[in-house]
Structures are given as structure tokens and as C-alpha cells.
Amino acid sequence: MDFSLSTEEQATRDWVRTFVQREILPLEPAALRRERNHQPGLTRDEYRGLVDKARQSGFFGVQTPTEYGGMGLSAVMAALIEAELGRSFLPFRFGGYADNILFHANDEQKQQYLLPTIEGDRISCFAITEPGAGSDATAIRTTARKDGSDWIINGEKTFITGGNEADFTMVFAITDADKGVNGGVTCFLADREMGWKSEYIDTMGEWGPAALIFDEVRVPERNVLGELGQGFALAMQWIGRGRYLLPARALGACERLVELAMAHARNRVTFGEPIANRQAIQWMIADSAVEIEALRWLVLSAAWQVDRGLDSRQAQSMAKLFGGVKANEIVDRMLQIHGGMGYTRELPLERWYRELRLLRIYEGTDEIQRRTIARNLLKGYSSVRGALG
Ligand SMILES: Cc1cc2nc3c(=O)[nH]c(=O)nc-3n(C[C@H](O)[C@H](O)[C@H](O)COP(=O)(O)OP(=O)(O)OC[C@H]3O[C@@H](n4cnc5c(N)ncnc54)[C@H](O)[C@@H]3O)c2cc1C
């Protein structure tokens, strides 16, 4: 068994590591100050500048297929990159990205939606959750009724990431109530100009998702994404598009948090000695390091299974669950090591503490991951012996 990285993987990972070190981390102090004044941490110009700088070095569209101008990198590579980016709390991602399901667009839709999204000229959002349908997405109530060659959409979506900024949404609506999720849900590409409204939702994080209101929104037939009635499968494909990437990001955050806490523990003297000499502190560091190592291999194993075309759903759910739970425990411990300073907004600890909490909720809560994992085992779809059998 070979756990080493290829030369290419190492070179790419190191390039991103240097980029984060040189270009992103220096922006953090000013970002923290801005966030304390309730402004976005990264300005639009800074964000754009980072995207452009990376693109000049050929870093664009990490997983976007090369035929669309991307790098078409493997899942393992994507996980390694995400972990490096996760070392900063700044919400940066390389440009050249589009939601996986947009690649199901027909030629006309590709010109209007997919290509401009990859270029960063248009912003999309994915809208399935509703006030009455979160974990149970089969309970959606938003409807689309046919009117001539158009569809009229009515309903409300909630907690939509990017919903305030997006100029179009991939919205899921019931087109055949009798069939429901078995052939009766359709995905529509709906431009903001078609009439949907968004309302900002304040959260404990530094950014907020949106509620999207559809009141008799008229969408032309040509804006159906994929097949009529096959939207639910698309939604599941979007949700499953890279569950290993969220914990990969958390992995990078945890590494940095432990490094910050170790630096603090070496310097902070109480009762005549650095707190790093105390077993209580050492155990927090040791437990966190073990969990980080376990998380690293859960993430990389899930990504490896994706690259080999194996059924990686169990591995991805495990990585997502473990990542969410452990990242929250680790940030809590590292904040504790910082004492009162950890609780202030001078340092990024409390910010990460708030941000990482979301990982246990979105794209499948802890409970839903456990439900999936247990079901797969009990129904015999996977084994406790894991992918190696
Ligand atoms: C910041 C943020 C961004 C988001 N971005 C998007 C987005 O871009 N697009 C989108 O469509 N959605 C988005 N969501 C929605 C997100 O996916 C849902 O919030 C999530 O799936 C949980 O649904 P819910 O909030 O309705 O909770 P519920 O489903 O009501 O669950 C409430 C609690 O019950 C538990 N529970 C539910 N069912 C079971 C069960 N069968 N067994 C045991 N426990 C159960 C849950 O785990 C949870 O603890 C976002 C949410 C947030 C907070």
C-alpha cells in the first residue's frame, strides 16, 4: 500500500500552500477588522485580484473539465487543494468553477449559463430547501404549472447559499404531483429578471444565505435543466457532488488551529511555566492531532474512491460526519487553550468556532449522515470492513 503523493500531487499541493501563505494569509488581519465592522472580510477587488493572480499561473477551474478551460484535476488533488485553502478562514476558492449539474445543460443553456458561470461573469445558486423541507427534500411544495410554452413557478425556498448575489438559480419544483420525486420534480434555470426575489437571512456566521420567493414567476420551457420530471436525481447529484470537499476544508482549518494553539501554549506562562508543559494542554493537542490524522485519511480515501469510480457514498458520508463533529471539538479545544484571547474577535478562533458549526448542518446534517451510514450497513450495501473488503 502506497500512502505517498505523486510528484504532480505534491507540486500542485505545494503551489497552493505557497499561494495561501503569500497571498491569502496576509489579508486576514484587515479582513478580521472589516468583519468586526460588519463588512465582508475580503473586498470584491481583493477576491478578484486573487482569482486573477491564480489564473495567470494556470490555476483555474480545479475540477472543471479541460474542454471547458479547467484543469480537470482528480478528486484527490481537489481534496489536497481544499485542505490548503482551509488553512485560512477567508472564503476564497479558485475561479473557473460551475455547479456539476450545470454540465447537463443543452448547447444553448451552456452558452447562457454554464460558460459565463465558469468565467465568473454570472453567479448561480442551488435552491431545493424550503421552510417545510430540509433534510427531507422529498417534502418540497414549490410548484411549476404549464402555461403555453412557459412554466409558472410558485413557492418559497430558504437557506440558499449565494441567493442574495446570484443572477440565476437552479430551482426545483413539482411539475407532476402524482409522480412526486419519482419523475414529478423538475429543475429550472430561473434568472432573477424573471421575477424571483431574495431576502437575506442573518446567521451566526460571517455571511448569510437567502430566502427565494417565487410568486407567479414565468420561466420558458427552454429553461428546463436536464429532462422534465428528472429534477430530483439532479438535486441528489448536486448534493453528492463532493461531500469529501467540505471536510477537506475543515481539515486545513484544524491543522492551522492546532498550530496557532501550540504557538500560544509555548509562549503563555502561568505559575512559572509555559502552559505547553501542562498535561491538560498536551492532551488537547494530542487528541486533536490524532483526529486530524484520521480525518485526513477519511477524506483522502473518499476522494480516492471517487477517482476510481467506486461507489464512494459511504466513505463520503463518513468523512463529512467525522469532519463536522471533530472540527467542532478541535476548534473548541484550541479556543480553550487561548483562554480569554480565544474568545475575542482579535483572533480568528471565535470566527472559526462560529463558521465550523455550519458543517454539522448543511449538505446533510450529522443525523442524516448517520442515517445514511447505518442504512447502507444494515441493508448490506456496504460493510464495516470498508472499501478494502
Ligand atoms: C448557511 C446555510 C446554507 C445552506 N445552503 C443551502 C443551499 O445553497 N441550497 C439549499 O437547497 N439548501 C441549503 N441549506 C439548507 C440545508 O441543507 C438544510 O438546512 C439542512 O439540510 C437541514 O434541513 P433543515 O434546516 O430543514 O433541518 P430539519 O430537516 O428540519 O432537521 C432538524 C433536525 O432534525 C434532524 N433530523 C431530521 N430528520 C431526521 C431523521 N430522519 N432522523 C434523525 N434526525 C433527523 C436534523 O438532523 C436536525 O438536527 C443551507 C443551510 C444553511 C444553514
XYZ file of C-alpha atoms and ligand atoms in Angstrom, residues 126-131 133-136 158-162 203 207 209 238 358 361-368 371, ligand 1:
82
model
C -28.864 25.922 -5.916
C -32.362 26.024 -4.442
C -34.090 22.944 -3.089
C -34.559 23.571 0.653
C -37.897 25.045 1.723
C -39.296 26.121 5.083
C -38.419 20.596 3.510
C -34.761 20.426 4.584
C -33.384 17.013 5.470
C -36.462 15.563 3.830
C -34.891 29.027 2.114
C -31.245 28.995 3.284
C -29.954 29.345 -0.262
C -26.199 29.969 -0.335
C -25.397 32.792 -2.737
C -26.810 33.747 10.697
C -22.280 35.522 5.690
C -27.919 32.676 2.803
C -25.588 18.227 -6.746
C -22.392 25.020 9.938
C -25.890 21.201 9.450
C -25.703 21.865 5.713
C -25.359 19.382 2.859
C -26.719 16.662 5.130
C -26.811 17.088 8.920
C -24.846 14.793 11.244
C -28.033 12.839 11.866
C -28.724 12.395 8.162
C -28.882 7.597 8.940
C -25.924 28.547 5.943
C -26.736 27.524 5.216
C -26.563 27.385 3.836
C -27.364 26.485 3.123
N -27.247 26.428 1.746
C -28.194 25.753 1.042
C -28.247 25.865 -0.398
O -27.406 26.510 -1.026
N -29.256 25.257 -1.045
C -30.208 24.513 -0.410
O -31.096 23.996 -1.082
N -30.166 24.370 0.946
C -29.200 24.984 1.676
N -29.173 24.878 3.053
C -30.172 24.074 3.717
C -29.577 22.880 4.445
O -29.194 21.898 3.532
C -30.633 22.404 5.481
O -30.683 23.380 6.496
C -30.292 21.047 6.053
O -30.423 20.037 5.079
C -31.190 20.695 7.239
O -32.525 20.926 6.966
P -33.420 21.768 7.998
O -32.687 23.007 8.333
O -34.773 21.899 7.418
O -33.483 20.882 9.297
P -34.519 19.682 9.539
O -34.533 18.781 8.376
O -35.806 20.249 9.995
O -33.829 18.932 10.755
C -33.914 19.425 12.106
C -33.147 18.455 12.988
O -33.748 17.164 12.903
C -32.800 16.198 12.492
N -33.456 15.189 11.676
C -34.168 15.387 10.536
N -34.606 14.225 10.050
C -34.131 13.260 10.881
C -34.216 11.837 10.913
N -34.857 11.160 9.968
N -33.604 11.180 11.928
C -32.938 11.853 12.900
N -32.813 13.194 12.926
C -33.406 13.880 11.928
C -31.764 17.003 11.714
O -30.521 16.322 11.648
C -31.701 18.276 12.540
O -30.885 18.062 13.653
C -28.323 25.694 3.801
C -28.447 25.813 5.191
C -27.675 26.710 5.896
C -27.869 26.831 7.379
